[in-house]
Amino acid sequence: MIGRTTIRALWLLLLLAPLAAVAASHRADPLLIHVHGLSFSFDGQTLLVPSHAGLAVFREGSWTENSGFTRDFTGFSVTERAMYASGHPGTDARRAAYFGLLKSTDEGKTWQSLGLAGEADFHLLAAGFRSNAIYVASQFPNSAMPMPGLYETLDEGKSWGRAAALGLAGEILGLAAHPVEAGTVAVGTDKGLYVSRDAGARFRKLNGGQPVTAAVFDPGGGRIRYVRTLSNELVNLPLKGPGRRTNRLPGLDGDYVTHLAQNHRDEQALAFSTRGRSVFLTADGGSTWRQVARGGDLP
């Protein structure tokens, strides 16, 4: 089942106190409001953070706001050829206003519809960096998806296939598409981390015992990085053989990680965002982290 029950449970479990709203005097900054994705740019020089206020851009130590399409993004993923996203305009979350699947080839300045406009708003979306595969978790049926579930497209939304998802348990909290292999996808749920090598037909459990809210493959696709939420750890796991490594994440004071991004030009560079709208970067594979946003407030 895909839902928000587990997110609410995690929120209560980790005892996150409500964060104060940013004052109106800060509205000139691209505020991070309900962050729904996290990706590095094609060239790896920029971190892109979609939210209810549009697309925030972190480059060379400072934040700016994308001057193009400023709407309420939900699912968001960057490949070497394009950006893919979903969402709805501003605070209008009516089904009729949903964007469906969107694509941009000019770094988010303009977007084209690939279908399902007025029908779908994908909060979980992952695209393979070089594979052409796009995976989404659909919460509601639409004209291309007769029932909720995990879906894949290899032709930018012209056709969709629903995954049988045998062996997958729990609520879907995060998706990761393999950078090269179209049929390989990882899913984080409240029950652990699962990986499929056949486009979601069958899943193998790689880690259990606690929720996994975010995961990414490394640039070569041989390893997967994922977050063990309750222990606040970043795990670096090979898909085959030994070599598991674990790094403690910075203290989050009851907050927890919701999105994880891999720089495909630099294996050691990653970023994560949190439910409380904070953003951290690492340049050494997770040994040390630098905070670049706190509670949605951008320095």
XYZ file of C-alpha atoms in Angstrom, residues 18-214:
197
model
C 6.911 22.019 14.556
C 9.377 24.322 12.834
C 8.642 28.021 12.902
C 7.504 29.527 9.631
C 10.034 31.751 7.927
C 9.165 35.429 8.239
C 7.686 37.273 5.307
C 10.812 39.434 5.116
C 12.689 36.360 3.868
C 10.389 35.748 0.920
C 13.099 36.994 -1.467
C 14.885 33.706 -0.793
C 13.721 30.508 -2.544
C 12.161 28.918 0.526
C 12.070 25.155 0.821
C 8.480 24.286 1.600
C 7.479 20.596 1.696
C 10.536 19.392 -0.230
C 9.449 16.658 -2.670
C 12.710 15.663 -4.315
C 16.439 16.259 -4.569
C 18.831 15.924 -7.512
C 22.151 17.145 -8.806
C 22.208 18.830 -12.213
C 23.365 17.102 -15.415
C 26.928 18.411 -14.958
C 27.037 17.821 -11.207
C 27.756 21.474 -10.431
C 24.344 22.357 -8.999
C 21.985 20.913 -6.399
C 18.309 21.225 -7.338
C 15.608 21.205 -4.678
C 11.960 21.179 -5.827
C 9.327 22.307 -3.367
C 5.972 24.045 -3.085
C 7.722 27.350 -3.872
C 9.295 26.191 -7.138
C 12.863 25.078 -7.835
C 15.633 26.186 -5.470
C 19.189 26.036 -6.829
C 22.388 25.668 -4.764
C 25.583 26.429 -6.692
C 29.038 27.623 -5.668
C 28.021 28.076 -2.062
C 24.861 30.121 -2.508
C 21.140 29.696 -3.208
C 19.107 31.168 -6.037
C 15.636 30.527 -7.416
C 15.061 29.137 -10.885
C 13.633 31.973 -12.958
C 11.457 29.734 -15.098
C 8.618 27.430 -14.084
C 7.751 28.238 -10.465
C 5.033 25.835 -9.423
C 4.457 23.211 -6.772
C 6.768 20.329 -7.680
C 6.283 16.875 -6.243
C 8.229 13.961 -7.769
C 11.519 15.107 -9.335
C 14.463 13.359 -11.002
C 17.372 14.409 -13.241
C 19.012 12.334 -15.975
C 21.871 13.139 -18.342
C 19.359 14.306 -20.964
C 16.410 15.801 -19.097
C 14.613 16.580 -15.861
C 11.358 14.818 -15.016
C 8.807 15.979 -12.467
C 5.190 16.080 -11.387
C 3.137 18.471 -9.289
C 0.380 21.043 -9.429
C 0.164 24.847 -9.748
C 0.857 26.657 -6.492
C -1.385 25.663 -3.614
C -4.083 24.273 -5.926
C -4.020 20.539 -5.210
C -7.284 19.696 -6.992
C -7.049 16.612 -9.193
C -8.011 18.693 -12.250
C -4.908 20.833 -11.741
C -2.411 17.956 -11.532
C 0.504 18.165 -13.980
C 0.944 14.442 -14.592
C 4.435 13.759 -15.962
C 6.585 16.737 -17.007
C 9.918 17.020 -18.835
C 12.466 19.825 -19.135
C 15.597 19.933 -21.297
C 16.684 23.477 -20.409
C 17.473 23.080 -16.700
C 13.903 23.710 -15.610
C 13.252 26.987 -17.407
C 10.441 25.461 -19.460
C 8.501 22.209 -19.133
C 6.475 20.063 -21.517
C 3.694 17.665 -20.598
C 4.291 13.979 -21.276
C 0.783 12.960 -20.299
C -1.680 12.408 -17.445
C -2.248 16.132 -16.951
C -5.292 16.607 -14.746
C -5.048 12.994 -13.582
C -1.832 12.319 -11.681
C 0.427 13.975 -9.126
C 3.375 11.648 -8.473
C 5.059 12.301 -5.141
C 7.487 9.428 -5.714
C 9.303 9.416 -9.069
C 12.738 8.106 -10.083
C 14.437 8.155 -13.491
C 17.550 6.217 -14.517
C 20.406 8.596 -15.286
C 21.216 6.847 -18.600
C 18.611 4.075 -18.872
C 15.481 5.924 -20.113
C 13.448 4.159 -17.409
C 11.077 6.167 -15.220
C 9.407 4.644 -12.163
C 6.524 6.183 -10.235
C 4.421 5.154 -7.267
C 0.822 5.952 -8.128
C -1.541 6.521 -5.215
C -4.694 6.784 -7.317
C -5.960 5.204 -10.547
C -5.904 7.177 -13.790
C -6.359 6.517 -17.503
C -2.941 4.829 -17.799
C -2.849 3.206 -14.367
C -6.028 1.288 -13.503
C -5.032 0.754 -9.871
C -2.524 2.145 -7.369
C 0.953 0.640 -7.420
C 4.453 0.838 -8.844
C 4.648 1.645 -12.569
C 7.440 1.880 -15.148
C 7.707 3.596 -18.527
C 10.522 3.241 -21.067
C 9.065 5.708 -23.570
C 8.517 8.839 -21.472
C 4.965 8.060 -20.511
C 3.543 6.861 -23.815
C 2.939 3.488 -22.179
C 3.107 2.272 -18.594
C 3.532 -1.168 -17.068
C 2.397 -2.051 -13.561
C 4.893 -4.020 -11.489
C 3.681 -7.227 -9.873
C 5.970 -6.351 -6.946
C 6.120 -9.889 -5.567
C 8.077 -9.901 -2.320
C 7.693 -6.180 -1.712
C 6.215 -5.411 1.712
C 5.131 -2.240 3.451
C 4.337 1.311 2.411
C 6.579 2.785 -0.285
C 8.624 5.670 1.110
C 11.368 6.070 -1.504
C 12.340 5.023 -5.044
C 15.696 4.720 -6.813
C 16.187 3.842 -10.486
C 19.429 2.167 -11.578
C 21.511 4.578 -13.696
C 22.094 2.072 -16.528
C 19.876 -1.010 -16.130
C 16.275 -0.119 -16.960
C 14.909 -3.136 -15.115
C 16.682 -2.486 -11.819
C 14.840 -0.459 -9.208
C 15.176 -0.063 -5.444
C 12.287 0.656 -3.102
C 12.475 1.831 0.486
C 9.496 0.988 2.682
C 8.612 0.989 6.349
C 9.793 -2.649 6.361
C 13.252 -2.090 4.840
C 15.049 -1.906 1.480
C 14.024 -4.009 -1.533
C 15.657 -4.365 -4.961
C 14.211 -5.754 -8.192
C 16.220 -6.714 -11.294
C 13.150 -7.388 -13.482
C 11.311 -4.045 -13.543
C 9.523 -4.691 -10.286
C 8.118 -8.134 -11.039
C 9.970 -9.655 -8.059
C 11.781 -7.978 -5.184
C 14.559 -9.183 -2.917
C 14.872 -7.744 0.576
C 18.366 -6.354 1.170
C 17.863 -4.849 4.592
C 15.143 -4.924 7.198
C 14.483 -4.096 10.783
C 13.673 -0.437 10.311
C 12.234 1.963 7.716
C 14.251 3.060 4.687
C 13.037 6.462 3.524
C 15.607 7.248 0.815
